[in-house]
Coordinates of C-alpha atoms in Angstrom, one line a residue:
Chain A
X1 CA 22.6 -2.9 32.8
X2 CA 22.6 0.3 31.3
X3 CA 19.8 2.2 33.3
X4 CA 22.6 1.6 36.4
X5 CA 25.0 3.1 34.6
X6 CA 23.2 6.7 33.7
X7 CA 21.4 7.1 36.9
X8 CA 22.9 8.9 40.1
X9 CA 23.3 6.4 42.8
X10 CA 21.1 8.9 44.6
X11 CA 18.2 8.1 43.1
X12 CA 18.8 5.0 42.3
X13 CA 18.3 4.2 46.3
X14 CA 15.4 6.5 46.7
X15 CA 13.6 4.1 43.9
X16 CA 15.0 1.1 46.1
X17 CA 13.5 2.4 48.8
X18 CA 10.4 3.1 48.3
X19 CA 9.1 1.0 45.3
X20 CA 5.2 1.4 45.0
X21 CA 6.2 5.6 44.6
X22 CA 5.6 6.7 41.4
X23 CA 8.5 7.6 38.7
X24 CA 9.7 11.1 39.4
X25 CA 8.4 13.2 36.5
X26 CA 10.3 12.8 33.6
X27 CA 12.1 16.0 32.2
X28 CA 9.6 17.1 29.1
X29 CA 7.3 13.7 29.1
X30 CA 5.3 14.5 27.3
X31 CA 8.6 15.2 24.5
X32 CA 9.8 12.5 25.0
X33 CA 6.9 9.8 24.6
X34 CA 5.5 11.9 20.9
X35 CA 9.8 12.1 19.5
X36 CA 9.7 8.3 18.7
X37 CA 6.2 8.7 16.9
X38 CA 7.4 11.1 15.1
X39 CA 10.9 8.7 14.3
X40 CA 8.3 6.9 12.2
X41 CA 7.0 9.2 10.7
X42 CA 7.7 9.7 7.8
X43 CA 8.6 6.0 7.3
X44 CA 4.8 5.2 8.1
X45 CA 3.5 7.9 5.3
X46 CA 5.3 6.3 3.3
X47 CA 5.4 3.1 3.3
X48 CA 1.2 3.3 3.4
X49 CA 1.6 5.2 0.1
X50 CA 2.6 3.7 -1.8
X51 CA 3.2 -0.1 -0.6
X52 CA 0.5 -0.6 2.1
X53 CA -2.6 1.8 0.9
X54 CA -2.4 -0.5 -2.6
X55 CA -2.2 -3.2 -1.3
X56 CA -5.7 -2.5 -0.1
X57 CA -6.6 -1.5 -2.9
X58 CA -5.0 -4.3 -5.4
X59 CA -7.3 -6.9 -2.0
X60 CA -10.6 -4.6 -3.2
X61 CA -10.0 -5.2 -7.0
X62 CA -9.4 -8.6 -6.2
X63 CA -13.7 -8.3 -5.9
X64 CA -14.9 -6.9 -7.9
X65 CA -15.1 -6.8 -12.1
X66 CA -12.3 -4.7 -13.4
X67 CA -12.3 -5.2 -17.1
X68 CA -10.5 -1.5 -18.7
X69 CA -14.2 0.2 -19.0
X70 CA -13.6 0.8 -15.5
X71 CA -10.2 1.2 -14.8
X72 CA -10.2 4.9 -14.8
X73 CA -13.5 4.8 -12.2
X74 CA -11.7 1.5 -11.0
X75 CA -14.4 2.1 -7.7
X76 CA -17.1 2.0 -9.8
X77 CA -16.7 -1.1 -11.0
X78 CA -19.2 -3.6 -10.2
X79 CA -18.8 -6.2 -7.2
X80 CA -18.1 -10.1 -8.1
X81 CA -18.0 -11.5 -5.3
X82 CA -15.5 -14.5 -5.7
X83 CA -15.9 -14.9 -9.3
X84 CA -12.6 -13.2 -9.5
X85 CA -10.7 -16.0 -7.1
X86 CA -13.2 -18.9 -8.8
X87 CA -11.9 -17.7 -12.4
X88 CA -8.2 -18.2 -10.6
X89 CA -8.4 -21.3 -9.6
X90 CA -10.7 -23.8 -12.0
X91 CA -7.9 -25.8 -12.6
X92 CA -10.0 -27.6 -15.6
X93 CA -10.0 -23.8 -17.1
X94 CA -7.5 -22.4 -19.4
X95 CA -6.9 -19.5 -17.1
X96 CA -7.0 -22.0 -13.8
X97 CA -5.2 -24.1 -15.1
X98 CA -2.0 -22.1 -16.9
X99 CA -1.5 -20.2 -13.5
X100 CA -1.4 -23.5 -11.1
X101 CA 0.9 -24.7 -14.3
X102 CA 3.2 -21.5 -13.5
X103 CA 2.9 -21.2 -9.5
X104 CA 4.0 -24.8 -9.4
X105 CA 6.9 -24.4 -12.8
X106 CA 7.9 -21.0 -9.7
X107 CA 7.6 -23.2 -6.6
X108 CA 10.7 -25.9 -8.6
X109 CA 12.2 -23.2 -9.9
X110 CA 12.4 -21.2 -6.5
X111 CA 13.7 -24.4 -5.1
X112 CA 16.4 -25.5 -7.1
X113 CA 17.5 -21.7 -7.5
X114 CA 17.3 -20.8 -3.6
X115 CA 18.9 -24.1 -3.4
X116 CA 22.1 -23.3 -5.4
X117 CA 22.1 -19.8 -4.3
X118 CA 23.2 -21.3 -0.7
X119 CA 25.3 -23.7 -1.8
X120 CA 27.3 -21.8 -3.8
X121 CA 27.1 -19.5 -1.4
X122 CA 27.8 -21.1 1.4
X123 CA 30.7 -23.0 -0.3
X124 CA 32.6 -20.0 -1.2
X125 CA 32.0 -18.2 1.7
X126 CA 33.6 -21.2 3.3
X127 CA 36.7 -21.8 0.9
X128 CA 37.8 -18.3 1.2
X129 CA 37.5 -17.9 5.0
X130 CA 41.2 -19.1 5.6
X131 CA 44.0 -16.1 3.4
X132 CA 45.9 -17.5 0.7
X133 CA 47.1 -16.0 -2.1
X134 CA 44.4 -14.0 -4.2
X135 CA 42.2 -14.5 -1.3
X136 CA 41.2 -10.8 -1.7
X137 CA 40.6 -10.5 -5.5
X138 CA 38.5 -13.9 -5.8
X139 CA 36.6 -11.5 -2.9
X140 CA 36.3 -9.0 -4.6
X141 CA 35.7 -10.4 -7.9
X142 CA 32.6 -12.6 -6.7
X143 CA 30.8 -10.0 -5.8
X144 CA 30.7 -8.4 -9.6
X145 CA 27.0 -9.7 -10.8
X146 CA 25.6 -8.6 -7.8
X147 CA 27.0 -5.1 -8.6
X148 CA 25.4 -5.3 -11.3
X149 CA 22.3 -4.0 -12.4
X150 CA 20.3 -6.6 -13.0
X151 CA 18.5 -5.3 -17.2
X152 CA 22.7 -5.5 -18.0
X153 CA 23.5 -8.6 -16.8
X154 CA 20.6 -10.1 -18.0
X155 CA 20.8 -8.8 -21.5
X156 CA 23.9 -10.2 -21.7
X157 CA 22.7 -13.9 -20.5
X158 CA 20.2 -13.6 -23.3
X159 CA 22.8 -12.3 -25.7
X160 CA 24.6 -16.0 -24.8
X161 CA 21.5 -17.5 -24.9
X162 CA 21.2 -16.4 -28.6
X163 CA 20.5 -19.6 -31.5
X164 CA 22.9 -18.5 -33.9
X165 CA 25.5 -15.7 -32.3
X166 CA 25.3 -16.8 -28.8
X167 CA 28.3 -18.5 -26.9
X168 CA 26.4 -21.4 -25.2
X169 CA 25.7 -22.9 -28.4
X170 CA 29.0 -22.0 -29.8
X171 CA 30.6 -23.9 -26.7
X172 CA 28.3 -26.7 -26.6
X173 CA 28.0 -27.0 -30.4
X174 CA 30.1 -26.0 -32.2
X175 CA 33.5 -26.7 -29.5
X176 CA 31.9 -29.8 -28.0
X177 CA 30.0 -31.3 -31.0
X178 CA 26.7 -32.0 -28.8
X179 CA 23.7 -33.1 -30.6
X180 CA 22.7 -32.7 -34.0
X181 CA 21.5 -28.8 -34.3
X182 CA 22.2 -26.0 -31.9
X183 CA 19.7 -25.0 -29.5
X184 CA 17.2 -23.5 -28.5
X185 CA 17.4 -21.6 -25.1
X186 CA 14.9 -19.3 -24.7
X187 CA 12.1 -20.6 -26.5
X188 CA 10.9 -24.1 -25.2
X189 CA 11.8 -26.5 -22.7
X190 CA 15.5 -25.3 -22.3
X191 CA 14.5 -22.1 -21.2
X192 CA 13.2 -23.2 -17.8
X193 CA 17.9 -24.1 -17.0
X194 CA 18.6 -20.9 -19.0
X195 CA 16.5 -19.0 -16.7
X196 CA 17.5 -21.1 -13.5
X197 CA 21.3 -20.1 -14.8
X198 CA 20.2 -16.6 -15.5
X199 CA 19.2 -16.1 -11.7
X200 CA 21.6 -18.5 -10.2
X201 CA 24.5 -16.3 -11.5
X202 CA 22.4 -12.9 -10.3
X203 CA 21.5 -14.0 -6.7
X204 CA 24.7 -16.7 -5.6
X205 CA 27.0 -13.3 -4.3
X206 CA 24.1 -12.4 -1.5
X207 CA 24.5 -15.2 0.0
X208 CA 28.8 -15.5 -0.7
X209 CA 27.9 -11.9 1.3
X210 CA 26.0 -12.7 4.1
X211 CA 27.9 -16.1 5.4
X212 CA 30.8 -14.2 4.5
X213 CA 29.7 -11.1 7.4
X214 CA 28.2 -14.0 9.9
X215 CA 31.6 -15.8 9.4
X216 CA 33.1 -13.1 11.3
X217 CA 30.8 -13.4 13.7
X218 CA 32.7 -17.2 14.8
X219 CA 36.0 -16.8 17.4
X220 CA 38.5 -17.7 16.7
X221 CA 39.5 -19.9 19.3
X222 CA 36.6 -22.5 18.6
X223 CA 38.8 -23.4 15.5
X224 CA 41.6 -23.7 17.8
X225 CA 40.8 -25.5 20.3
X226 CA 39.0 -28.0 17.7
X227 CA 42.0 -28.4 15.7
X228 CA 43.5 -29.4 19.2
X229 CA 41.8 -32.6 19.9
X230 CA 42.6 -33.0 16.7
X231 CA 39.6 -32.4 14.1
X232 CA 40.7 -31.7 10.6
X233 CA 39.6 -28.9 8.5
X234 CA 36.5 -31.0 6.7
X235 CA 35.2 -31.5 10.5
X236 CA 35.7 -28.3 11.8
X237 CA 33.5 -27.2 8.8
X238 CA 30.9 -29.8 10.2
X239 CA 30.7 -28.9 13.3
X240 CA 31.3 -25.6 14.0
X241 CA 31.4 -23.6 10.9
X242 CA 27.8 -25.1 9.2
X243 CA 26.0 -24.4 13.0
X244 CA 27.6 -21.8 13.8
X245 CA 25.7 -20.5 10.7
X246 CA 22.7 -21.8 11.1
X247 CA 21.0 -18.4 12.0
X248 CA 22.5 -16.3 9.5
X249 CA 20.7 -19.5 7.2
X250 CA 17.5 -18.7 8.4
X251 CA 17.3 -15.2 7.2
X252 CA 19.5 -15.9 4.3
X253 CA 16.7 -18.9 3.0
X254 CA 14.1 -17.1 3.9
X255 CA 15.3 -13.9 2.4
X256 CA 15.9 -15.2 -0.6
X257 CA 13.0 -17.5 -1.2
X258 CA 10.5 -14.4 -1.2
X259 CA 13.0 -12.7 -3.6
X260 CA 13.0 -16.0 -6.6
X261 CA 9.4 -15.9 -5.9
X262 CA 8.5 -12.4 -6.8
X263 CA 11.3 -12.5 -9.4
X264 CA 9.8 -10.6 -12.2
X265 CA 13.2 -8.5 -13.3
X266 CA 15.1 -11.5 -14.4
X267 CA 12.9 -13.6 -16.9
X268 CA 11.4 -9.8 -17.8
X269 CA 14.9 -9.2 -19.2
X270 CA 15.8 -12.4 -20.7
X271 CA 12.2 -12.9 -22.3
X272 CA 10.4 -10.2 -22.5
X273 CA 6.5 -9.6 -22.0
X274 CA 5.7 -12.9 -22.1
X275 CA 7.8 -16.3 -21.1
X276 CA 8.0 -19.9 -23.3
X277 CA 5.4 -22.0 -21.4
X278 CA 8.8 -23.9 -19.3
X279 CA 9.5 -20.5 -17.1
X280 CA 6.8 -18.8 -17.2
X281 CA 7.1 -17.1 -14.2
X282 CA 4.5 -16.4 -11.7
X283 CA 5.2 -12.2 -11.4
X284 CA 5.9 -12.5 -15.0
X285 CA 2.5 -14.5 -15.7
X286 CA 0.3 -12.4 -13.6
X287 CA 2.0 -9.2 -15.4
X288 CA 1.1 -11.0 -18.7
X289 CA -2.5 -12.1 -18.1
X290 CA -3.5 -9.2 -16.0
X291 CA -2.1 -6.3 -19.3
X292 CA -2.5 -8.6 -21.8
X293 CA -6.2 -9.4 -21.4
X294 CA -7.2 -6.5 -19.4
X295 CA -8.9 -7.7 -16.5
X296 CA -7.7 -6.3 -13.5
X297 CA -9.9 -8.1 -11.4
X298 CA -8.2 -11.9 -12.0
X299 CA -5.3 -10.3 -11.9
X300 CA -5.1 -9.0 -8.7
X301 CA -7.1 -12.6 -7.2
X302 CA -4.3 -14.4 -8.5
X303 CA -1.6 -11.9 -6.8
X304 CA -3.3 -11.8 -3.8
X305 CA -3.1 -15.4 -3.7
X306 CA -0.4 -15.1 -4.3
X307 CA 0.4 -13.1 -1.0
X308 CA -1.5 -16.0 0.6
X309 CA 0.8 -18.7 -0.1
X310 CA 4.3 -16.3 0.8
X311 CA 2.2 -15.5 4.2
X312 CA 1.3 -19.2 4.8
X313 CA 4.8 -20.1 4.1
X314 CA 7.2 -17.2 5.9
X315 CA 4.5 -17.7 8.8
X316 CA 5.3 -21.8 8.5
X317 CA 8.9 -21.5 8.0
X318 CA 9.2 -18.5 11.4
X319 CA 7.3 -20.9 13.8
X320 CA 9.4 -23.8 12.6
X321 CA 12.8 -21.7 12.4
X322 CA 12.3 -20.4 15.5
X323 CA 10.5 -23.3 17.4
X324 CA 13.9 -24.5 16.2
X325 CA 16.1 -22.0 18.2
X326 CA 14.6 -22.5 20.9
X327 CA 14.7 -25.6 22.0
X328 CA 18.9 -25.3 21.0
X329 CA 19.5 -22.9 23.2
X330 CA 18.0 -24.8 26.2
Chain B
X1 CA 46.2 -24.3 10.0
X2 CA 47.7 -27.1 7.8
X3 CA 44.5 -28.3 5.7
X4 CA 45.0 -31.5 4.0
X5 CA 45.2 -31.6 0.3
X6 CA 41.8 -33.0 -0.3
X7 CA 40.7 -29.8 0.6
X8 CA 43.2 -27.9 -1.3
X9 CA 42.7 -29.7 -4.0
X10 CA 38.5 -29.2 -3.7
X11 CA 39.2 -25.5 -2.8
X12 CA 41.0 -25.3 -5.8
X13 CA 38.3 -26.6 -8.1
X14 CA 35.6 -25.1 -7.0
X15 CA 37.0 -21.7 -7.3
X16 CA 38.8 -22.4 -10.6
X17 CA 34.7 -22.5 -12.1
X18 CA 33.6 -20.8 -9.9
X19 CA 35.3 -18.0 -11.2
X20 CA 34.8 -19.2 -14.6
X21 CA 31.5 -19.1 -14.4
X22 CA 31.3 -15.3 -13.0
X23 CA 33.8 -14.7 -15.4
X24 CA 32.3 -15.0 -19.0
X25 CA 29.7 -13.0 -19.6
X26 CA 31.0 -10.1 -18.5
X27 CA 34.0 -11.7 -20.9
X28 CA 31.6 -12.1 -23.4
X29 CA 30.1 -8.3 -22.7
X30 CA 33.6 -6.8 -23.0
X31 CA 34.8 -8.9 -25.7
X32 CA 31.9 -8.2 -28.0
X33 CA 31.3 -4.9 -27.1
X34 CA 34.5 -4.1 -29.7
X35 CA 33.2 -6.0 -32.0
X36 CA 31.7 -5.3 -35.7
X37 CA 27.7 -5.4 -35.9
X38 CA 28.8 -8.5 -38.7
X39 CA 31.1 -10.5 -35.9
X40 CA 28.5 -10.6 -33.3
X41 CA 25.8 -11.3 -35.9
X42 CA 27.4 -14.4 -37.2
X43 CA 28.3 -16.8 -35.1
X44 CA 30.0 -16.2 -31.5
X45 CA 34.0 -15.5 -31.5
X46 CA 36.5 -16.1 -28.7
X47 CA 39.8 -14.1 -30.0
X48 CA 37.3 -10.8 -31.7
X49 CA 39.0 -10.8 -35.4
X50 CA 38.6 -7.0 -36.4
X51 CA 38.4 -4.7 -33.1
X52 CA 36.5 -1.5 -33.1
X53 CA 35.6 1.2 -30.5
X54 CA 33.2 2.6 -32.9
X55 CA 29.8 0.9 -31.1
X56 CA 30.7 3.0 -27.9
X57 CA 30.0 6.1 -30.1
X58 CA 26.6 4.6 -31.9
X59 CA 25.9 3.8 -28.8
X60 CA 24.7 7.4 -27.7
X61 CA 22.9 8.2 -31.3
X62 CA 20.8 4.8 -31.6
X63 CA 18.9 5.9 -28.6
X64 CA 19.4 9.0 -26.2
X65 CA 21.0 7.1 -23.7
X66 CA 22.7 9.5 -22.4
X67 CA 19.3 11.1 -21.1
X68 CA 18.4 8.2 -19.5
X69 CA 21.1 7.6 -17.7
X70 CA 21.0 11.6 -16.3
X71 CA 17.0 10.0 -15.0
X72 CA 19.2 7.6 -13.5
X73 CA 21.5 9.4 -11.7
X74 CA 18.8 11.3 -10.7
X75 CA 15.7 8.7 -9.4
X76 CA 18.2 6.4 -7.9
X77 CA 20.7 9.1 -5.9
X78 CA 17.3 11.3 -4.9
X79 CA 15.8 7.9 -4.0
X80 CA 18.7 7.3 -1.9
X81 CA 19.9 9.9 -0.3
X82 CA 15.9 10.3 1.1
X83 CA 15.2 6.8 2.0
X84 CA 17.9 6.6 4.1
X85 CA 17.2 9.8 6.3
X86 CA 13.8 8.0 6.5
X87 CA 15.1 4.8 7.8
X88 CA 17.5 6.1 10.0
X89 CA 15.2 8.2 11.8
X90 CA 13.3 5.5 12.2
X91 CA 15.8 3.4 12.9
X92 CA 16.4 5.6 15.9
X93 CA 13.3 4.4 17.0
X94 CA 12.9 1.7 16.9
X95 CA 16.4 0.8 18.6
X96 CA 15.9 3.9 21.3
X97 CA 12.8 3.5 22.5
X98 CA 10.5 1.7 23.1
X99 CA 6.8 3.1 22.4
X100 CA 3.2 1.4 22.0
X101 CA 2.9 -0.5 18.4
X102 CA 6.8 -0.5 17.6
X103 CA 6.6 -4.1 17.4
X104 CA 3.4 -3.8 15.2
X105 CA 5.4 -0.9 13.0
X106 CA 8.6 -3.6 12.7
X107 CA 5.9 -6.6 11.6
X108 CA 4.2 -4.0 9.1
X109 CA 7.2 -2.5 7.4
X110 CA 9.5 -5.9 7.4
X111 CA 6.1 -7.9 5.9
X112 CA 5.5 -4.9 3.0
X113 CA 8.8 -6.9 2.0
X114 CA 7.1 -10.2 0.5
X115 CA 4.5 -8.5 -1.2
X116 CA 5.1 -9.1 -4.6
X117 CA 5.5 -5.8 -6.3
X118 CA 2.5 -7.1 -8.8
X119 CA -0.2 -6.9 -6.3
X120 CA 0.6 -3.2 -5.9
X121 CA 1.8 -1.9 -9.6
X122 CA -1.6 -1.3 -11.1
X123 CA -3.0 0.4 -7.9
X124 CA -0.2 2.4 -7.4
X125 CA -0.6 3.3 -11.5
X126 CA -4.1 3.5 -9.9
X127 CA -3.6 6.1 -6.9
X128 CA -0.4 8.1 -8.4
X129 CA -3.2 9.0 -11.8
X130 CA -6.1 10.2 -9.3
X131 CA -3.7 12.8 -6.8
X132 CA -2.7 14.4 -10.0
X133 CA -6.2 14.2 -11.2
X134 CA -6.4 15.9 -7.5
X135 CA -3.8 18.3 -7.2
X136 CA -1.6 18.7 -10.5
X137 CA 1.1 17.4 -8.8
X138 CA 2.3 15.1 -11.8
X139 CA 3.7 11.7 -10.2
X140 CA 3.0 9.1 -12.7
X141 CA 5.2 9.5 -15.8
X142 CA 7.1 11.4 -13.3
X143 CA 11.1 11.2 -12.1
X144 CA 9.2 12.0 -8.9
X145 CA 6.3 9.3 -9.0
X146 CA 9.6 6.7 -9.4
X147 CA 12.1 8.1 -6.5
X148 CA 8.8 8.3 -4.3
X149 CA 8.5 4.5 -5.4
X150 CA 11.6 3.1 -5.4
X151 CA 12.7 5.1 -2.0
X152 CA 10.4 2.8 -0.3
X153 CA 11.5 -0.6 -2.5
X154 CA 14.9 -0.5 -0.2
X155 CA 13.3 1.2 3.4
X156 CA 12.1 -2.2 5.2
X157 CA 15.1 -3.6 4.4
X158 CA 17.1 -0.1 5.7
X159 CA 15.1 0.4 8.7
X160 CA 15.8 -3.5 9.8
X161 CA 19.4 -4.0 9.1
X162 CA 20.4 0.2 11.0
X163 CA 18.1 -1.3 13.9
X164 CA 20.5 -3.5 14.3
X165 CA 23.6 -1.8 14.1
X166 CA 21.7 0.8 16.0
X167 CA 22.1 -2.0 18.6
X168 CA 25.3 -2.9 18.6
X169 CA 26.1 0.6 19.5
X170 CA 26.7 1.2 23.4
X171 CA 23.4 2.9 25.1
X172 CA 26.3 4.7 27.3
X173 CA 26.9 7.0 24.2
X174 CA 24.3 8.8 23.7
X175 CA 23.6 8.9 27.4
X176 CA 26.5 10.4 28.1
X177 CA 25.7 13.2 24.9
X178 CA 22.7 13.6 27.1
X179 CA 24.6 14.6 29.9
X180 CA 26.8 16.6 28.3
X181 CA 23.4 18.7 27.0
X182 CA 22.3 17.2 24.6
X183 CA 19.0 16.7 23.1
X184 CA 17.3 13.1 21.9
X185 CA 17.8 14.4 18.1
X186 CA 21.7 16.0 18.8
X187 CA 22.5 12.7 20.2
X188 CA 21.7 10.9 17.0
X189 CA 23.7 13.3 14.7
X190 CA 26.4 13.9 17.4
X191 CA 27.6 10.1 18.3
X192 CA 25.3 7.3 16.2
X193 CA 25.4 8.5 12.9
X194 CA 29.1 9.5 12.8
X195 CA 29.6 6.1 15.0
X196 CA 27.5 4.4 12.2
X197 CA 28.5 5.1 9.5
X198 CA 29.8 1.8 8.0
X199 CA 26.2 0.8 8.3
X200 CA 24.9 3.9 6.9
X201 CA 26.8 3.8 3.8
X202 CA 26.2 0.1 3.5
X203 CA 22.4 1.4 3.6
X204 CA 23.0 3.9 1.1
X205 CA 24.2 1.4 -1.3
X206 CA 21.6 -1.3 -0.9
X207 CA 18.7 1.4 -2.3
X208 CA 20.6 2.7 -4.8
X209 CA 21.2 -0.7 -6.4
X210 CA 17.6 -1.3 -5.8
X211 CA 16.5 2.1 -7.5
X212 CA 19.0 1.6 -10.2
X213 CA 18.1 -2.2 -10.9
X214 CA 13.9 -1.8 -11.3
X215 CA 12.6 -3.2 -14.0
X216 CA 9.1 -3.4 -13.5
X217 CA 7.9 -0.3 -12.0
X218 CA 10.1 2.3 -14.6
X219 CA 8.8 0.0 -17.8
X220 CA 5.3 1.0 -16.5
X221 CA 5.6 4.0 -15.2
X222 CA 8.6 6.3 -16.9
X223 CA 7.3 8.0 -20.4
X224 CA 9.2 9.4 -23.2
X225 CA 11.5 11.7 -20.9
X226 CA 12.0 9.8 -17.7
X227 CA 12.5 6.7 -19.4
X228 CA 15.6 4.9 -17.2
X229 CA 18.4 3.2 -18.5
X230 CA 16.6 -0.1 -17.1
X231 CA 13.5 0.7 -20.1
X232 CA 16.6 2.0 -22.4
X233 CA 18.3 -0.5 -22.9
X234 CA 15.7 -2.4 -24.6
X235 CA 15.7 0.6 -27.6
X236 CA 18.9 -1.4 -29.4
X237 CA 16.6 -3.7 -30.3
X238 CA 14.6 -2.6 -33.6
X239 CA 11.6 -4.8 -35.4
X240 CA 14.5 -6.2 -37.8
X241 CA 17.9 -6.7 -36.3
X242 CA 19.1 -6.7 -32.9
X243 CA 22.7 -4.4 -32.2
X244 CA 24.3 -6.7 -30.1
X245 CA 27.6 -4.9 -29.5
X246 CA 25.5 -1.3 -29.0
X247 CA 23.6 -3.7 -26.1
X248 CA 27.2 -4.9 -24.3
X249 CA 28.3 -1.7 -25.0
X250 CA 25.3 0.3 -23.0
X251 CA 25.1 -2.6 -20.7
X252 CA 29.1 -1.8 -20.5
X253 CA 28.5 1.6 -19.9
X254 CA 26.1 1.8 -17.2
X255 CA 27.5 -1.1 -15.4
X256 CA 30.6 0.3 -14.7
X257 CA 30.1 3.4 -12.3
X258 CA 27.1 1.3 -10.8
X259 CA 30.5 -1.7 -10.0
X260 CA 33.3 1.0 -9.3
X261 CA 31.4 2.3 -7.1
X262 CA 30.3 -0.9 -5.2
X263 CA 33.6 -2.9 -5.3
X264 CA 35.4 0.5 -3.0
X265 CA 32.8 0.8 -1.0
X266 CA 31.7 -2.9 -0.4
X267 CA 34.0 -4.0 2.2
X268 CA 30.9 -1.4 4.5
X269 CA 28.5 -3.8 3.2
X270 CA 30.3 -6.7 4.6
X271 CA 30.6 -5.0 7.9
X272 CA 26.9 -3.7 7.8
X273 CA 25.9 -7.0 7.0
X274 CA 28.1 -7.9 9.9
X275 CA 26.5 -5.9 12.8
X276 CA 23.5 -5.2 11.5
X277 CA 21.0 -7.6 9.3
X278 CA 23.6 -11.1 10.7
X279 CA 22.7 -11.4 15.2

């Protein structure tokens, strides 16, 4: 369409008249071909240096016996074939067992966190769609958790979860009288829930922001038409708002999934270098097992397995959602 | 639209609870930062009994907070500027040109978003050390190394979002500029960038916040002089004691600039998301 706007009419008719003819020579043709590559070059070089080459290195490291003796000259570390991988997935031995447990914990954690973030974000965005007093204020307020630096926010939560001087136990135990003695939150089984609360608190505003942006693309007259047909607010949300958010949600859920599954910052700031077993998310687990035991080969193998899992999930997810979209479009 | 009572009450209850959830840590942060150490070490009090500004004075002494602040500003600021420039060029190419390898490029760049940071932490560390040994350019432990690392973190999302944003700008605009005698680069600067300002601001916010909040690489790749706030805040915990009032005061001090900046610019972020990521 843009082509028709800029091509002079004479040239257009000429082209139509002789379709088999070679196109008119372009002005500085070679430069035009080189230009997009030149524009991409900085991004490409940076991605190569910081992401792609290190990733390939990480993959080769996973096939080597990379202990602290070889770390300075990693390329001289002896090949060990698939040994690192068999250690990582030997679920009868301690290393594999711990990895499997951490993986399952991360899966459960991610499902709960992404689900809650999505639910809170979508509900808030829908409830703030109509104008009422205080709407602008709430919109701004709800973005505060997103804007706060991770470490500042998570450190505050760590303080709130302190057993003796934190606000959580003060309210639960001292004021509401729950439990015989104040609970531990940052060690033991409760740590899973503590981590989940912090993760949801930090993550839901992103869902809110994205859904809010998506809502702006829904034409107003769809609601008006539905209202004329006698559909109430709840019906409009169910039959107009939620279906219209479909494509937004597909991207949102995928992004939230990847961020949550790979999240290192939240557990690291909340618990320090070693997370309690109940909240041992996979990123921190790999970090800890690599740097604590100085066995980077096994650590790399674990990272590669993690990457394969993420690729698989993302691939299946994209396949399912795009196929769904195609059929719904037809 | 006349909303039924069920809707209004659900909304009221939901928003009240959510507001409480959001505000609680902010309240704890502010109130605890104004308490003396004995008070934050004892039982939590909703209403502080003895207010003091002492923690705000002490935070600068307990750890070299000002140095960390400068490091964070330099690192996050430079990473943002470079990341935005690189993203603008790349997004312009992807949005306005068709060329071989375009799909491969976008898929590769986007998929780096899913790499677990832990996978390339150690290799990147080794690469930086090796570059340092070979060329004398100190990347490991320096601000430059951290800038270089961070600027790629926000790049995939920025390119993706800006491409969407550029796509929403009518091609007639840059074609008209070309008719007026602008080359492609001139058209980018004269037409596309001004028209895409909200998208660019949104991407810049995202890049800055990514760099300002990163913890993993900051804790491995910095030394005593280049430490950023992300690592520095852990310094308030000593072997015997955690100065919680100072931790809260310092958290507040490092948060205020980003939160205020973000809230002032947030409408750009929504606008950028609307046109860019959400199509």
